[in-house]
């Protein structure tokens, strides 16, 4: 095992300089882009439907395949970056993402669009863990790393906030493919400046990727994500249960194989660190509940309040602005207050936001909804910043890519669970209330469509003449709002419990301005060898830091 440095987290030798902060700007580019790409496609669905004429199944896959591929390949790509070099993997992913974006933009069939979206997901899975791992390597000082991760979270929030607005503007003036071409100039810029500003990091002692583990990870993640999504959309049918059981079975085999490998794809010993495990749990559940409710808030804005996509996006900007401000302030607060107390206290603020949304009505509820969502976003911001920092910062440098991938995968699982769980609540309440309110004069097929979803009821109401259409739409909106209220109440109670858990489980983690409580080497950077990549000597930014330490102890 290699020697460890004895510098404190605030030692001048560890502090990042101007080049690292410029490198952080480079790392924010793919972060903003991935957030944009996750939101703009939904706005383009009507135009894609008219142009490519996909079947309902093809349209669904064109939207879903991106998230499936990202979730499936995150662990593999995070570990691959540890082995081949995190900057190298970032650049390969950027090139692939740009090419896939062009293919998606100029797709001539639904099959081509689905294939392009799948490639976008695979290459996108290289970007997020690479950026987080590089941040962990570039900013070894705990305070600076906290600030850098807050910038990373802020940029992701900016992408989420401006995505619907920017997408709406593009679709107003250009064809649907323009939403994909946003990625091309960003990736070109990244490919130009990354070799200059970003250093290379990789684990010199890493073995080869175990292909059987890669296959098992995909066979674990993809069926589970698919099963959760199918469960949310169609209920507990044979397909959903079968997919979940298959994923769990392969997951057990995957875990057993990792325990027997000297160089596992996923180092399970990371979970022995209480801060790592607790932060991962808080991130998964906290973001999952927020992400699940976000889906129904956007539907409320458009289908209950009757706002256009652009106006709905504008009404979401205050919440995004609150998240940005809170993300920026969190590192300063964390210097004086322990992360467990900051995360727990801020989550209680989110509980107040959920309580407000639980009181929103089907008419005139917009101010209350926006206020509640601002409080939710303000409250989850410290959790995103400090939780991500704890997950990535708890791992040894040579495993930073793997830890970053687990952080991202946890968020993907959490959001899928949030949508499935809260979606089931909203759907159950909606169908229960609308069924008793439907007129007996409605044709059976129209009644079934209206009973299925609020968009279905909206379509049926548009085809009815006279007061019947207005009455149906009012009843559907009231039923949907009741479901939203109950889902927000359940989320609020769950987040309150999560806040208590964060305080209890993370209370031992010191503030960044304090000396660590644990062993002297708990978060000490390892000494690294500085080498030059073959054929690239003398170029700025080409030094390769190779970690020489052993694996984390059990």
XYZ file of C-alpha atoms in Angstrom:
554
model
C 0.000 0.000 0.000
C 1.401 3.393 -0.907
C 2.177 6.132 1.578
C -0.471 8.739 2.210
C 0.131 12.434 2.524
C -0.374 14.062 5.883
C -1.601 17.417 4.646
C -4.825 18.755 6.094
C -7.779 19.378 3.789
C -6.878 23.062 3.723
C -3.143 22.621 3.083
C -1.805 25.040 0.420
C -0.291 22.080 -1.431
C -3.785 20.758 -2.102
C -5.464 23.967 -3.240
C -6.491 24.277 -6.863
C -5.220 27.125 -8.999
C -6.608 29.141 -11.927
C -6.132 26.291 -14.381
C -8.335 23.954 -12.336
C -11.092 26.568 -12.124
C -10.927 27.087 -15.889
C -11.078 23.310 -16.227
C -14.230 23.347 -14.106
C -15.834 25.596 -16.723
C -15.060 22.935 -19.326
C -16.674 20.264 -17.150
C -19.877 22.288 -16.811
C -20.484 22.150 -20.583
C -21.603 18.495 -20.788
C -23.433 18.899 -17.478
C -25.659 21.664 -18.835
C -26.114 19.817 -22.092
C -27.277 16.547 -20.524
C -29.796 18.434 -18.411
C -31.077 20.179 -21.538
C -31.276 16.944 -23.486
C -33.345 15.300 -20.757
C -36.100 17.932 -21.014
C -36.359 19.263 -24.568
C -37.433 16.065 -26.357
C -40.829 15.902 -24.650
C -41.741 19.224 -26.256
C -40.850 17.896 -29.700
C -43.026 14.765 -29.466
C -46.002 16.231 -31.428
C -43.776 17.338 -34.328
C -41.884 14.032 -34.371
C -45.202 12.173 -34.454
C -46.399 14.191 -37.439
C -43.125 13.876 -39.358
C -41.951 10.293 -38.719
C -45.384 8.771 -38.022
C -44.140 6.341 -35.345
C -46.398 3.805 -33.684
C -47.281 4.481 -30.041
C -44.700 1.890 -28.966
C -41.982 3.443 -31.158
C -42.745 6.913 -29.816
C -42.497 5.640 -26.260
C -39.168 3.938 -26.941
C -37.747 7.037 -28.634
C -38.311 8.901 -25.358
C -37.419 6.139 -22.887
C -34.416 4.448 -24.518
C -32.138 7.385 -23.654
C -32.707 7.041 -19.907
C -32.507 3.252 -20.058
C -29.092 3.326 -21.732
C -27.705 5.956 -19.372
C -28.835 3.991 -16.322
C -27.556 0.715 -17.751
C -24.068 1.911 -18.664
C -23.266 4.323 -15.805
C -21.453 1.799 -13.610
C -19.490 0.377 -16.537
C -18.442 3.795 -17.834
C -17.467 5.085 -14.403
C -15.167 2.105 -13.862
C -13.884 2.271 -17.436
C -12.808 5.866 -16.840
C -10.789 4.760 -13.818
C -8.907 2.373 -16.101
C -8.451 4.132 -19.447
C -8.327 7.715 -18.181
C -11.172 10.013 -17.200
C -10.338 12.820 -19.621
C -9.908 10.353 -22.463
C -13.288 8.755 -21.760
C -14.895 12.192 -21.488
C -13.589 13.165 -24.923
C -14.595 9.842 -26.508
C -18.063 10.284 -25.050
C -18.265 13.881 -26.246
C -17.370 12.857 -29.796
C -19.908 10.044 -29.746
C -22.602 12.272 -28.251
C -22.080 14.874 -30.956
C -22.288 12.303 -33.749
C -25.389 10.702 -32.228
C -27.018 14.135 -31.904
C -26.576 14.755 -35.635
C -28.004 11.318 -36.417
C -31.021 12.000 -34.197
C -31.596 15.443 -35.717
C -31.696 14.116 -39.264
C -33.479 10.827 -38.571
C -35.692 9.742 -41.446
C -37.581 7.005 -39.605
C -38.699 6.121 -36.110
C -36.230 3.218 -36.035
C -33.336 5.535 -36.858
C -34.393 7.970 -34.134
C -34.604 5.175 -31.548
C -31.133 3.910 -32.509
C -29.697 7.443 -32.310
C -31.299 7.999 -28.917
C -29.845 4.713 -27.682
C -26.374 5.848 -28.798
C -26.965 9.185 -27.065
C -27.697 7.296 -23.855
C -24.583 5.112 -24.059
C -22.287 8.056 -24.793
C -24.105 10.244 -22.274
C -23.290 7.659 -19.606
C -19.591 8.492 -20.106
C -20.030 12.205 -19.472
C -21.524 12.627 -16.003
C -19.277 10.212 -14.027
C -16.219 11.532 -15.889
C -16.995 15.143 -14.961
C -17.610 14.309 -11.298
C -14.523 12.109 -11.036
C -12.332 14.790 -12.597
C -13.715 17.365 -10.148
C -12.764 15.054 -7.283
C -9.233 14.701 -8.668
C -8.717 18.362 -9.539
C -10.056 19.772 -6.257
C -8.437 17.839 -3.412
C -9.063 20.579 -0.866
C -12.392 19.786 0.834
C -13.653 23.382 0.759
C -12.757 23.936 -2.871
C -14.244 20.598 -3.858
C -17.499 21.598 -2.187
C -17.566 24.855 -4.147
C -16.745 23.048 -7.400
C -19.543 20.514 -6.895
C -21.964 23.334 -6.060
C -21.060 24.911 -9.419
C -21.629 21.521 -11.084
C -25.069 21.193 -9.446
C -25.912 24.788 -10.336
C -25.097 24.223 -13.996
C -27.240 21.102 -14.068
C -30.066 23.188 -12.582
C -29.570 25.848 -15.236
C -29.914 23.196 -17.925
C -33.126 21.850 -16.392
C -34.526 25.376 -16.047
C -33.804 26.688 -19.521
C -34.484 23.395 -21.319
C -38.250 23.816 -21.739
C -37.946 27.500 -22.610
C -35.103 27.052 -25.100
C -36.773 23.994 -26.591
C -40.016 25.898 -27.024
C -38.227 28.742 -28.808
C -36.400 26.368 -31.159
C -39.595 24.497 -32.012
C -41.346 27.779 -32.659
C -38.842 28.766 -35.364
C -37.160 25.554 -36.545
C -37.911 21.871 -37.136
C -37.853 19.278 -34.356
C -34.297 18.138 -35.123
C -32.954 21.501 -33.964
C -33.324 20.443 -30.317
C -30.684 17.757 -30.874
C -28.258 20.029 -32.730
C -27.791 22.086 -29.555
C -25.239 19.472 -28.514
C -22.950 19.791 -31.508
C -21.237 23.189 -30.861
C -20.957 22.371 -27.153
C -19.197 19.077 -27.826
C -16.910 20.641 -30.424
C -15.835 23.261 -27.879
C -15.270 20.559 -25.263
C -13.076 18.536 -27.625
C -10.956 21.611 -28.375
C -10.341 22.893 -24.845
C -10.350 19.664 -22.780
C -6.789 18.594 -23.771
C -5.540 22.050 -22.809
C -7.289 22.587 -19.470
C -8.100 19.131 -18.114
C -5.441 16.804 -16.683
C -5.632 13.057 -17.181
C -6.230 10.686 -14.279
C -6.348 6.910 -14.215
C -5.631 4.024 -11.883
C -2.255 2.555 -12.843
C -2.908 -0.659 -10.912
C -6.349 -1.400 -12.367
C -6.906 -4.707 -14.093
C -8.984 -5.424 -17.163
C -12.703 -4.814 -17.325
C -14.595 -8.021 -16.523
C -16.982 -8.375 -19.476
C -19.180 -10.846 -17.619
C -19.709 -8.206 -14.925
C -20.614 -5.643 -17.579
C -23.231 -7.997 -18.995
C -24.600 -8.784 -15.551
C -24.814 -5.094 -14.643
C -26.865 -4.420 -17.778
C -29.067 -7.448 -17.104
C -29.626 -6.080 -13.604
C -30.244 -2.413 -14.283
C -32.227 -2.480 -17.531
C -34.959 -4.935 -16.429
C -35.360 -3.159 -13.079
C -35.706 0.295 -14.675
C -38.055 -1.100 -17.319
C -40.102 -2.955 -14.695
C -40.442 0.141 -12.510
C -41.525 2.239 -15.473
C -43.975 -0.400 -16.705
C -45.347 -0.684 -13.180
C -46.019 3.060 -13.085
C -47.745 3.089 -16.474
C -49.701 -0.180 -16.470
C -49.841 -1.420 -12.891
C -48.551 -4.623 -11.331
C -48.905 -6.883 -14.343
C -46.945 -9.951 -15.365
C -44.517 -7.935 -17.521
C -43.561 -5.518 -14.740
C -43.217 -8.196 -12.065
C -41.298 -10.504 -14.411
C -38.849 -7.741 -15.360
C -38.270 -6.790 -11.720
C -37.704 -10.392 -10.654
C -35.283 -10.970 -13.535
C -33.348 -7.822 -12.616
C -33.136 -8.826 -8.957
C -31.967 -12.341 -9.876
C -29.214 -11.042 -12.136
C -28.363 -8.473 -9.455
C -27.709 -11.213 -6.904
C -25.430 -12.996 -9.370
C -23.667 -9.684 -10.105
C -22.991 -9.004 -6.411
C -21.682 -12.524 -5.827
C -19.323 -12.184 -8.780
C -18.006 -8.798 -7.592
C -17.141 -10.272 -4.210
C -14.997 -12.932 -5.840
C -13.039 -10.639 -8.197
C -9.707 -9.031 -7.362
C -10.630 -6.127 -9.669
C -14.425 -5.824 -9.504
C -16.492 -3.664 -11.824
C -18.244 -2.278 -8.749
C -16.209 -2.174 -5.537
C -18.792 -3.134 -2.905
C -16.369 -2.223 -0.117
C -17.187 1.425 -0.736
C -20.534 0.797 0.974
C -18.679 0.025 4.216
C -18.132 3.789 4.557
C -21.171 5.084 6.473
C -20.959 8.563 4.960
C -20.885 7.103 1.456
C -23.859 4.791 2.019
C -25.957 7.352 3.895
C -25.320 10.118 1.356
C -26.176 7.765 -1.516
C -29.448 6.784 0.183
C -30.429 10.400 0.871
C -29.634 11.415 -2.707
C -31.588 8.523 -4.209
C -34.751 9.019 -2.162
C -34.676 12.823 -1.987
C -34.190 13.343 -5.708
C -36.548 10.471 -6.496
C -39.458 12.068 -4.647
C -38.764 15.472 -6.161
C -38.370 14.021 -9.665
C -41.560 12.008 -9.335
C -43.571 15.056 -8.281
C -41.934 17.263 -10.938
C -43.537 15.200 -13.695
C -47.024 15.863 -12.336
C -46.325 19.517 -11.592
C -45.499 20.084 -15.266
C -48.766 18.338 -16.199
C -50.656 20.520 -13.735
C -49.219 23.665 -15.281
C -50.149 22.658 -18.827
C -53.325 20.590 -18.424
C -54.929 22.099 -15.325
C -53.782 25.713 -15.590
C -53.812 25.548 -19.408
C -50.344 27.070 -19.928
C -48.275 26.600 -23.071
C -44.974 24.696 -22.735
C -43.004 27.945 -22.866
C -45.157 29.640 -20.215
C -45.028 26.528 -18.055
C -41.234 26.599 -18.320
C -41.171 30.253 -17.305
C -43.267 29.533 -14.205
C -40.670 26.907 -13.211
C -37.809 29.413 -13.417
C -38.305 30.823 -9.873
C -37.735 27.351 -8.407
C -34.652 26.845 -10.563
C -33.388 30.262 -9.488
C -33.854 29.329 -5.835
C -31.909 26.122 -6.384
C -29.073 28.026 -8.028
C -28.856 30.530 -5.150
C -29.025 27.808 -2.495
C -26.384 25.739 -4.310
C -24.064 28.732 -4.342
C -24.505 29.390 -0.610
C -24.232 25.795 0.566
C -20.386 25.509 0.570
C -20.086 28.578 2.821
C -22.644 27.193 5.283
C -20.971 23.750 5.217
C -17.705 25.301 6.395
C -19.325 26.072 9.760
C -22.163 23.560 10.088
C -21.880 19.792 9.765
C -23.300 18.361 6.515
C -25.830 16.170 8.331
C -27.415 19.196 9.994
C -27.345 21.272 6.797
C -28.940 18.509 4.709
C -31.491 17.569 7.383
C -32.481 21.162 8.115
C -32.874 22.055 4.453
C -34.956 18.938 3.808
C -37.391 20.133 6.486
C -37.763 23.284 4.374
C -38.713 21.026 1.473
C -41.347 19.407 3.689
C -43.037 22.807 3.980
C -43.042 23.052 0.186
C -44.644 19.636 -0.177
C -47.269 20.660 2.402
C -48.169 23.745 0.338
C -48.557 21.703 -2.858
C -50.789 19.294 -0.927
C -53.216 22.240 -0.542
C -53.252 23.346 -4.203
C -56.690 23.484 -5.833
C -57.744 22.820 -9.410
C -58.459 26.535 -9.918
C -56.322 29.466 -8.815
C -53.614 27.211 -7.413
C -50.702 28.525 -9.469
C -49.179 30.921 -6.858
C -49.343 28.293 -4.125
C -47.858 25.635 -6.410
C -44.951 27.837 -7.503
C -44.237 28.894 -3.911
C -44.224 25.289 -2.754
C -41.943 24.229 -5.584
C -39.523 27.066 -4.784
C -39.297 25.770 -1.204
C -38.771 22.194 -2.407
C -35.960 23.202 -4.749
C -34.358 25.385 -2.083
C -34.471 22.511 0.366
C -33.014 19.832 -1.906
C -30.130 21.982 -3.112
C -27.820 21.406 -0.093
C -28.657 17.703 -0.320
C -27.528 17.612 -3.967
C -24.317 19.548 -3.292
C -23.216 17.937 -0.028
C -24.599 14.485 -0.830
C -22.698 14.356 -4.113
C -19.560 15.671 -2.404
C -19.784 13.004 0.302
C -20.308 10.181 -2.183
C -17.442 11.203 -4.450
C -15.210 12.504 -1.659
C -15.515 9.332 0.430
C -13.958 7.196 -2.290
C -10.184 6.870 -2.778
C -8.896 8.775 -5.834
C -8.446 5.665 -7.978
C -12.141 4.806 -7.446
C -13.562 8.299 -7.990
C -15.063 7.333 -11.350
C -16.808 4.308 -9.882
C -18.146 6.377 -6.971
C -19.392 9.100 -9.325
C -21.141 6.481 -11.432
C -22.860 5.051 -8.351
C -24.023 8.547 -7.424
C -25.525 9.051 -10.881
C -27.018 5.551 -10.987
C -28.587 6.089 -7.571
C -30.239 9.258 -8.834
C -31.554 7.456 -11.927
C -33.005 4.665 -9.794
C -34.452 7.169 -7.347
C -36.240 9.174 -10.014
C -37.604 5.992 -11.601
C -38.892 4.846 -8.200
C -40.316 8.299 -7.461
C -42.212 8.425 -10.736
C -43.488 4.873 -10.250
C -44.516 5.325 -6.617
C -46.044 8.786 -6.786
C -47.391 8.070 -10.274
C -49.304 5.098 -8.918
C -50.829 7.330 -6.244
C -51.867 10.056 -8.695
C -53.274 7.528 -11.159
C -55.227 5.613 -8.518
C -56.835 8.752 -7.085
C -57.568 10.167 -10.535
C -59.268 7.006 -11.783
C -61.254 6.554 -8.589
C -62.654 10.089 -8.648
C -63.205 10.439 -12.399
C -65.001 7.094 -12.691
C -67.863 8.245 -10.471
C -68.101 11.608 -12.210
C -68.305 10.458 -15.844
C -71.616 10.940 -17.602
C -73.493 7.805 -18.615
C -74.056 9.434 -22.011
C -70.383 9.089 -22.942
C -69.549 6.283 -25.382
C -67.695 3.413 -23.740
C -64.469 4.046 -25.675
C -64.485 7.769 -24.831
C -65.192 7.034 -21.165
C -62.281 4.588 -21.030
C -59.936 7.150 -22.601
C -61.043 9.850 -20.153
C -60.678 7.422 -17.231
C -57.129 6.481 -18.225
C -55.284 9.826 -17.964
C -55.855 13.565 -17.760
C -54.482 14.102 -21.306
C -57.013 11.496 -22.474
C -59.847 13.348 -20.751
C -58.610 16.592 -22.308
C -58.748 15.013 -25.785
C -62.252 13.605 -25.196
C -63.521 16.942 -23.867
C -62.217 18.729 -26.958
C -64.486 16.559 -29.125
C -67.614 17.171 -27.046
C -69.973 20.012 -27.834
C -71.784 22.245 -25.393
C -71.338 22.169 -21.603
C -70.552 18.433 -21.554
C -66.954 19.017 -22.611
C -66.403 21.789 -20.084
C -67.902 19.704 -17.282
C -65.773 16.667 -18.131
C -62.583 18.731 -18.189
C -63.383 20.344 -14.823
C -64.028 16.941 -13.250
C -60.823 15.508 -14.701
C -58.780 18.467 -13.468
C -60.227 18.165 -9.979
C -59.502 14.421 -9.904
C -55.922 14.930 -11.093
C -55.339 17.712 -8.557
C -56.603 15.463 -5.754
C -54.057 12.858 -6.803
C -51.318 15.503 -6.887
C -52.303 16.666 -3.383
C -52.067 13.168 -1.924
C -48.767 12.444 -3.696
C -47.293 15.696 -2.325
C -48.476 14.794 1.177
C -46.887 11.338 1.002
C -43.668 12.846 -0.366
C -43.618 15.404 2.451
C -43.958 12.766 5.171
C -41.253 10.647 3.537
C -38.870 13.598 3.193
C -39.419 14.482 6.868
C -38.284 10.967 7.807
C -35.373 11.311 5.388
C -34.340 14.582 7.053
C -34.165 12.867 10.438
C -32.174 10.004 8.894
C -29.707 12.467 7.334
C -29.102 14.160 10.674
C -28.590 10.850 12.492
C -26.518 9.041 9.860
C -24.304 11.977 8.831
C -23.824 13.711 12.184
C -20.295 12.277 12.487
C -19.112 14.007 9.289
C -17.317 17.257 10.213
C -17.865 20.622 8.609
C -15.287 21.478 5.979
C -13.847 24.105 8.326
C -13.307 21.524 11.096
C -10.589 18.925 11.524
C -11.804 15.438 10.582
C -13.061 13.228 13.417
C -11.830 9.971 11.915
C -8.358 8.610 11.188
C -5.760 10.979 9.845
C -5.890 9.416 6.394
C -9.709 9.383 6.078
C -9.791 11.821 3.183
C -6.169 12.345 2.329
C -5.161 12.427 -1.301
C -2.749 9.753 -2.364
C 0.673 10.479 -3.726
C 0.686 10.075 -7.467
C 3.244 9.607 -10.158
C 3.372 12.297 -12.827
C 4.015 10.785 -16.242
C 3.593 11.973 -19.796
C 1.406 10.309 -22.373
C 3.390 8.845 -25.279
C 3.824 11.243 -28.114
C 2.371 14.182 -26.210
C 5.292 15.453 -24.171
C 5.482 19.158 -23.634
C 1.820 19.870 -24.262
C -0.051 21.678 -21.508
C -2.470 19.548 -19.569
C -1.017 16.216 -20.665
C 0.350 15.025 -17.335
C -1.231 11.777 -16.255
C -1.766 11.249 -12.521
C -1.791 7.529 -11.834
C -2.912 6.388 -8.421
C -0.554 3.819 -6.948
C -2.383 2.941 -3.762
C -4.205 -0.294 -3.089
C -7.934 -0.770 -2.863
C -10.003 0.601 0.007
C -9.770 -1.536 3.083
C -12.782 -3.439 4.306
